[in-house]
mmCIF file with all atom_site columns, C-alpha atoms in Angstrom:
data_model
loop_
_atom_site.group_PDB
_atom_site.id
_atom_site.type_symbol
_atom_site.label_atom_id
_atom_site.label_alt_id
_atom_site.label_comp_id
_atom_site.label_asym_id
_atom_site.label_entity_id
_atom_site.label_seq_id
_atom_site.pdbx_PDB_ins_code
_atom_site.Cartn_x
_atom_site.Cartn_y
_atom_site.Cartn_z
_atom_site.occupancy
_atom_site.B_iso_or_equiv
_atom_site.pdbx_formal_charge
_atom_site.auth_seq_id
_atom_site.auth_comp_id
_atom_site.auth_asym_id
_atom_site.auth_atom_id
_atom_site.pdbx_PDB_model_num
ATOM 1   C CA . MET A 1 1   ? 23.288  158.528 119.694 1.00 50.00 ? 1   MET A CA 1
ATOM 2   C CA . ASN A 1 2   ? 25.677  156.515 117.445 1.00 54.00 ? 2   ASN A CA 1
ATOM 3   C CA . THR A 1 3   ? 28.662  158.533 116.228 1.00 55.00 ? 3   THR A CA 1
ATOM 4   C CA . THR A 1 4   ? 31.114  156.704 113.988 1.00 58.00 ? 4   THR A CA 1
ATOM 5   C CA . GLN A 1 5   ? 34.718  158.120 113.931 1.00 59.00 ? 5   GLN A CA 1
ATOM 6   C CA . LEU A 1 6   ? 36.446  158.768 111.080 1.00 53.00 ? 6   LEU A CA 1
ATOM 7   C CA . PRO A 1 7   ? 40.162  158.238 110.959 1.00 54.00 ? 7   PRO A CA 1
ATOM 8   C CA . PRO A 1 8   ? 42.139  161.372 111.182 1.00 55.00 ? 8   PRO A CA 1
ATOM 9   C CA . SER A 1 9   ? 42.303  162.616 107.853 1.00 52.00 ? 9   SER A CA 1
ATOM 10  C CA . ARG A 1 10  ? 46.237  162.930 106.769 1.00 52.00 ? 10  ARG A CA 1
ATOM 11  C CA . SER A 1 11  ? 46.975  166.309 105.718 1.00 50.00 ? 11  SER A CA 1
ATOM 12  C CA . HIS A 1 12  ? 48.148  166.803 102.537 1.00 52.00 ? 12  HIS A CA 1
ATOM 13  C CA . SER A 1 13  ? 50.477  169.630 102.850 1.00 55.00 ? 13  SER A CA 1
ATOM 14  C CA . VAL A 1 14  ? 51.907  171.110 99.501  1.00 56.00 ? 14  VAL A CA 1
ATOM 15  C CA . ALA A 1 15  ? 55.830  170.773 99.314  1.00 58.00 ? 15  ALA A CA 1
ATOM 16  C CA . SER A 1 16  ? 57.610  173.949 98.931  1.00 67.00 ? 16  SER A CA 1
ATOM 17  C CA . PRO A 1 17  ? 59.817  173.934 95.550  1.00 65.00 ? 17  PRO A CA 1
ATOM 18  C CA . SER A 1 18  ? 63.249  173.731 97.930  1.00 66.00 ? 18  SER A CA 1
ATOM 19  C CA . GLU A 1 19  ? 61.747  170.494 99.539  1.00 68.00 ? 19  GLU A CA 1
ATOM 20  C CA . MET A 1 20  ? 61.026  169.299 96.258  1.00 64.00 ? 20  MET A CA 1
ATOM 21  C CA . GLU A 1 21  ? 64.512  169.767 94.650  1.00 67.00 ? 21  GLU A CA 1
ATOM 22  C CA . LYS A 1 22  ? 65.805  168.243 98.000  1.00 66.00 ? 22  LYS A CA 1
ATOM 23  C CA . SER A 1 23  ? 63.938  165.151 97.604  1.00 70.00 ? 23  SER A CA 1
ATOM 24  C CA . GLN A 1 24  ? 64.872  164.754 93.873  1.00 70.00 ? 24  GLN A CA 1
ATOM 25  C CA . ALA A 1 25  ? 68.609  165.385 94.762  1.00 68.00 ? 25  ALA A CA 1
ATOM 26  C CA . ASP A 1 26  ? 68.196  162.538 97.589  1.00 74.00 ? 26  ASP A CA 1
ATOM 27  C CA . THR A 1 27  ? 66.166  160.485 94.748  1.00 77.00 ? 27  THR A CA 1
ATOM 28  C CA . GLY A 1 28  ? 69.022  160.789 92.466  1.00 76.00 ? 28  GLY A CA 1
ATOM 29  C CA . ASN A 1 29  ? 71.989  160.524 95.194  1.00 87.00 ? 29  ASN A CA 1
ATOM 30  C CA . LEU A 1 30  ? 70.185  157.084 95.821  1.00 87.00 ? 30  LEU A CA 1
ATOM 31  C CA . GLN A 1 31  ? 69.840  155.841 92.415  1.00 90.00 ? 31  GLN A CA 1
ATOM 32  C CA . ALA A 1 32  ? 73.677  156.852 91.858  1.00 89.00 ? 32  ALA A CA 1
ATOM 33  C CA . SER A 1 33  ? 74.474  155.168 94.888  1.00 91.00 ? 33  SER A CA 1
ATOM 34  C CA . LEU A 1 34  ? 72.660  151.816 93.853  1.00 92.00 ? 34  LEU A CA 1
ATOM 35  C CA . THR A 1 35  ? 74.295  152.082 90.061  1.00 94.00 ? 35  THR A CA 1
ATOM 36  C CA . GLN A 1 36  ? 77.518  152.498 91.779  1.00 95.00 ? 36  GLN A CA 1
ATOM 37  C CA . LEU A 1 37  ? 76.923  149.684 93.951  1.00 95.00 ? 37  LEU A CA 1
ATOM 38  C CA . ILE A 1 38  ? 75.612  147.343 90.767  1.00 96.00 ? 38  ILE A CA 1
ATOM 39  C CA . ASN A 1 39  ? 78.694  148.690 88.660  1.00 95.00 ? 39  ASN A CA 1
ATOM 40  C CA . ASP A 1 40  ? 81.140  147.707 91.602  1.00 96.00 ? 40  ASP A CA 1
ATOM 41  C CA . HIS A 1 41  ? 79.177  144.210 92.106  1.00 97.00 ? 41  HIS A CA 1
ATOM 42  C CA . ASN A 1 42  ? 79.689  143.669 88.017  1.00 96.00 ? 42  ASN A CA 1
ATOM 43  C CA . ARG A 1 43  ? 83.394  144.170 88.166  1.00 97.00 ? 43  ARG A CA 1
ATOM 44  C CA . SER A 1 44  ? 83.811  142.011 90.944  1.00 96.00 ? 44  SER A CA 1
ATOM 45  C CA . SER A 1 45  ? 82.230  139.454 89.459  1.00 96.00 ? 45  SER A CA 1
ATOM 46  C CA . LEU A 1 46  ? 83.996  139.680 86.089  1.00 96.00 ? 46  LEU A CA 1
ATOM 47  C CA . ARG A 1 47  ? 87.252  139.808 88.245  1.00 97.00 ? 47  ARG A CA 1
ATOM 48  C CA . LEU A 1 48  ? 86.426  136.983 90.066  1.00 97.00 ? 48  LEU A CA 1
ATOM 49  C CA . ARG A 1 49  ? 85.063  134.893 86.981  1.00 97.00 ? 49  ARG A CA 1
ATOM 50  C CA . GLU A 1 50  ? 88.381  135.807 85.229  1.00 97.00 ? 50  GLU A CA 1
ATOM 51  C CA . HIS A 1 51  ? 90.361  134.756 88.426  1.00 97.00 ? 51  HIS A CA 1
ATOM 52  C CA . THR A 1 52  ? 88.450  131.602 88.466  1.00 97.00 ? 52  THR A CA 1
ATOM 53  C CA . GLU A 1 53  ? 88.841  130.515 84.705  1.00 97.00 ? 53  GLU A CA 1
ATOM 54  C CA . LYS A 1 54  ? 92.673  131.465 85.131  1.00 97.00 ? 54  LYS A CA 1
ATOM 55  C CA . ALA A 1 55  ? 92.704  128.776 87.930  1.00 97.00 ? 55  ALA A CA 1
ATOM 56  C CA . LYS A 1 56  ? 90.766  126.305 86.132  1.00 97.00 ? 56  LYS A CA 1
ATOM 57  C CA . ARG A 1 57  ? 93.188  126.688 83.272  1.00 97.00 ? 57  ARG A CA 1
ATOM 58  C CA . ASP A 1 58  ? 96.351  126.460 85.258  1.00 97.00 ? 58  ASP A CA 1
ATOM 59  C CA . ALA A 1 59  ? 94.935  123.297 87.029  1.00 97.00 ? 59  ALA A CA 1
ATOM 60  C CA . ILE A 1 60  ? 94.169  121.731 83.711  1.00 97.00 ? 60  ILE A CA 1
ATOM 61  C CA . ARG A 1 61  ? 97.729  122.467 82.364  1.00 97.00 ? 61  ARG A CA 1
ATOM 62  C CA . LYS A 1 62  ? 98.965  120.936 85.775  1.00 97.00 ? 62  LYS A CA 1
ATOM 63  C CA . ALA A 1 63  ? 96.976  117.845 85.755  1.00 97.00 ? 63  ALA A CA 1
ATOM 64  C CA . VAL A 1 64  ? 97.923  117.046 82.141  1.00 97.00 ? 64  VAL A CA 1
ATOM 65  C CA . ARG A 1 65  ? 101.727 117.628 82.945  1.00 97.00 ? 65  ARG A CA 1
ATOM 66  C CA . VAL A 1 66  ? 101.131 115.478 86.213  1.00 96.00 ? 66  VAL A CA 1
ATOM 67  C CA . SER A 1 67  ? 99.403  112.774 83.722  1.00 95.00 ? 67  SER A CA 1
ATOM 68  C CA . ASP A 1 68  ? 102.524 113.176 81.209  1.00 94.00 ? 68  ASP A CA 1
ATOM 69  C CA . LEU A 1 69  ? 105.018 112.692 83.868  1.00 94.00 ? 69  LEU A CA 1
ATOM 70  C CA . LEU A 1 70  ? 103.277 109.680 85.144  1.00 92.00 ? 70  LEU A CA 1
ATOM 71  C CA . VAL A 1 71  ? 102.759 108.020 81.839  1.00 92.00 ? 71  VAL A CA 1
ATOM 72  C CA . ASP A 1 72  ? 106.582 108.775 81.399  1.00 91.00 ? 72  ASP A CA 1
ATOM 73  C CA . ALA A 1 73  ? 107.517 106.906 84.386  1.00 88.00 ? 73  ALA A CA 1
ATOM 74  C CA . VAL A 1 74  ? 105.222 103.828 83.684  1.00 87.00 ? 74  VAL A CA 1
ATOM 75  C CA . ASN A 1 75  ? 106.871 103.708 80.069  1.00 89.00 ? 75  ASN A CA 1
ATOM 76  C CA . GLY A 1 76  ? 110.211 104.212 81.198  1.00 85.00 ? 76  GLY A CA 1
ATOM 77  C CA . GLY A 1 77  ? 109.682 101.245 83.461  1.00 85.00 ? 77  GLY A CA 1
ATOM 78  C CA . VAL A 1 78  ? 107.886 99.213  81.073  1.00 90.00 ? 78  VAL A CA 1
ATOM 79  C CA . GLU A 1 79  ? 111.213 100.062 78.293  1.00 89.00 ? 79  GLU A CA 1
ATOM 80  C CA . GLN A 1 80  ? 113.520 99.020  81.257  1.00 90.00 ? 80  GLN A CA 1
ATOM 81  C CA . SER A 1 81  ? 111.654 95.770  81.834  1.00 92.00 ? 81  SER A CA 1
ATOM 82  C CA . PHE A 1 82  ? 111.643 95.122  78.073  1.00 92.00 ? 82  PHE A CA 1
ATOM 83  C CA . VAL A 1 83  ? 115.353 95.728  77.926  1.00 94.00 ? 83  VAL A CA 1
ATOM 84  C CA . ASN A 1 84  ? 115.976 93.530  81.048  1.00 95.00 ? 84  ASN A CA 1
ATOM 85  C CA . GLU A 1 85  ? 113.568 90.813  79.335  1.00 96.00 ? 85  GLU A CA 1
ATOM 86  C CA . LYS A 1 86  ? 115.671 90.849  76.105  1.00 97.00 ? 86  LYS A CA 1
ATOM 87  C CA . ARG A 1 87  ? 118.986 90.760  77.634  1.00 97.00 ? 87  ARG A CA 1
ATOM 88  C CA . ILE A 1 88  ? 117.596 87.924  79.974  1.00 98.00 ? 88  ILE A CA 1
ATOM 89  C CA . GLU A 1 89  ? 116.394 85.917  76.954  1.00 98.00 ? 89  GLU A CA 1
ATOM 90  C CA . LEU A 1 90  ? 119.847 86.436  75.226  1.00 97.00 ? 90  LEU A CA 1
ATOM 91  C CA . GLU A 1 91  ? 121.676 85.341  78.738  1.00 98.00 ? 91  GLU A CA 1
ATOM 92  C CA . ILE A 1 92  ? 119.506 82.078  78.227  1.00 97.00 ? 92  ILE A CA 1
ATOM 93  C CA . ARG A 1 93  ? 120.324 81.305  74.847  1.00 97.00 ? 93  ARG A CA 1
ATOM 94  C CA . LEU A 1 94  ? 123.932 81.947  75.374  1.00 97.00 ? 94  LEU A CA 1
ATOM 95  C CA . LEU A 1 95  ? 123.924 79.494  78.498  1.00 98.00 ? 95  LEU A CA 1
ATOM 96  C CA . SER A 1 96  ? 121.909 76.755  76.935  1.00 98.00 ? 96  SER A CA 1
ATOM 97  C CA . ALA A 1 97  ? 124.446 77.032  73.920  1.00 98.00 ? 97  ALA A CA 1
ATOM 98  C CA . THR A 1 98  ? 127.031 76.567  76.581  1.00 98.00 ? 98  THR A CA 1
ATOM 99  C CA . ILE A 1 99  ? 125.254 73.898  78.129  1.00 98.00 ? 99  ILE A CA 1
ATOM 100 C CA . ALA A 1 100 ? 125.249 71.918  75.099  1.00 98.00 ? 100 ALA A CA 1
ATOM 101 C CA . ARG A 1 101 ? 128.911 72.459  74.067  1.00 98.00 ? 101 ARG A CA 1
ATOM 102 C CA . PHE A 1 102 ? 129.838 71.303  77.684  1.00 98.00 ? 102 PHE A CA 1
ATOM 103 C CA . MET A 1 103 ? 127.470 68.214  77.413  1.00 98.00 ? 103 MET A CA 1
ATOM 104 C CA . LYS A 1 104 ? 129.146 67.032  74.124  1.00 98.00 ? 104 LYS A CA 1
ATOM 105 C CA . GLN A 1 105 ? 132.413 67.655  75.591  1.00 98.00 ? 105 GLN A CA 1
ATOM 106 C CA . THR A 1 106 ? 131.600 65.350  78.739  1.00 98.00 ? 106 THR A CA 1
ATOM 107 C CA . ASP A 1 107 ? 130.148 62.685  76.360  1.00 97.00 ? 107 ASP A CA 1
ATOM 108 C CA . ARG A 1 108 ? 133.250 62.931  74.612  1.00 97.00 ? 108 ARG A CA 1
ATOM 109 C CA . TRP A 1 109 ? 134.999 62.664  77.818  1.00 97.00 ? 109 TRP A CA 1
ATOM 110 C CA . LEU A 1 110 ? 133.195 59.674  78.896  1.00 97.00 ? 110 LEU A CA 1
ATOM 111 C CA . ALA A 1 111 ? 133.636 58.057  75.663  1.00 96.00 ? 111 ALA A CA 1
ATOM 112 C CA . THR A 1 112 ? 137.264 58.509  75.614  1.00 96.00 ? 112 THR A CA 1
ATOM 113 C CA . THR A 1 113 ? 137.596 57.254  79.120  1.00 96.00 ? 113 THR A CA 1
ATOM 114 C CA . HIS A 1 114 ? 135.513 54.328  78.443  1.00 96.00 ? 114 HIS A CA 1
ATOM 115 C CA . ALA A 1 115 ? 137.610 53.512  75.605  1.00 95.00 ? 115 ALA A CA 1
ATOM 116 C CA . PHE A 1 116 ? 140.813 54.093  77.340  1.00 93.00 ? 116 PHE A CA 1
ATOM 117 C CA . ASN A 1 117 ? 139.537 51.768  80.065  1.00 94.00 ? 117 ASN A CA 1
ATOM 118 C CA . THR A 1 118 ? 138.268 49.030  77.801  1.00 93.00 ? 118 THR A CA 1
ATOM 119 C CA . ALA A 1 119 ? 142.093 49.395  76.010  1.00 91.00 ? 119 ALA A CA 1
ATOM 120 C CA . PHE A 1 120 ? 143.694 48.992  79.667  1.00 87.00 ? 120 PHE A CA 1
ATOM 121 C CA . LYS A 1 121 ? 141.811 46.010  80.620  1.00 88.00 ? 121 LYS A CA 1
ATOM 122 C CA . ARG A 1 122 ? 142.522 44.004  77.150  1.00 88.00 ? 122 ARG A CA 1
ATOM 123 C CA . SER A 1 123 ? 146.117 44.722  77.688  1.00 75.00 ? 123 SER A CA 1
#
């Protein structure tokens, strides 16, 4: 004979009211815990985001300050180079004028010396 075995039936016992209240209380505690975890996570994420934004603003402000200092340093060097260039150009003009004056004076001395030598040879 062929007998088929059926799986054991699950017994559906009726829960007592106190067991149902305990189950609902456990579910409520679980939901409250999950809600608390979500709220804690959201607050933590918000604080982290605020901290990150503050750090970003500080980094940008400091980068701008460094950039300004570098520009000032370069501009200061360029300005000093420009002042030095103008001073050198003035010195060149003054030296050129002095050289021209000395050349004229030397030419006059040579002419006077030549005249004196010529006069001395004739005498």
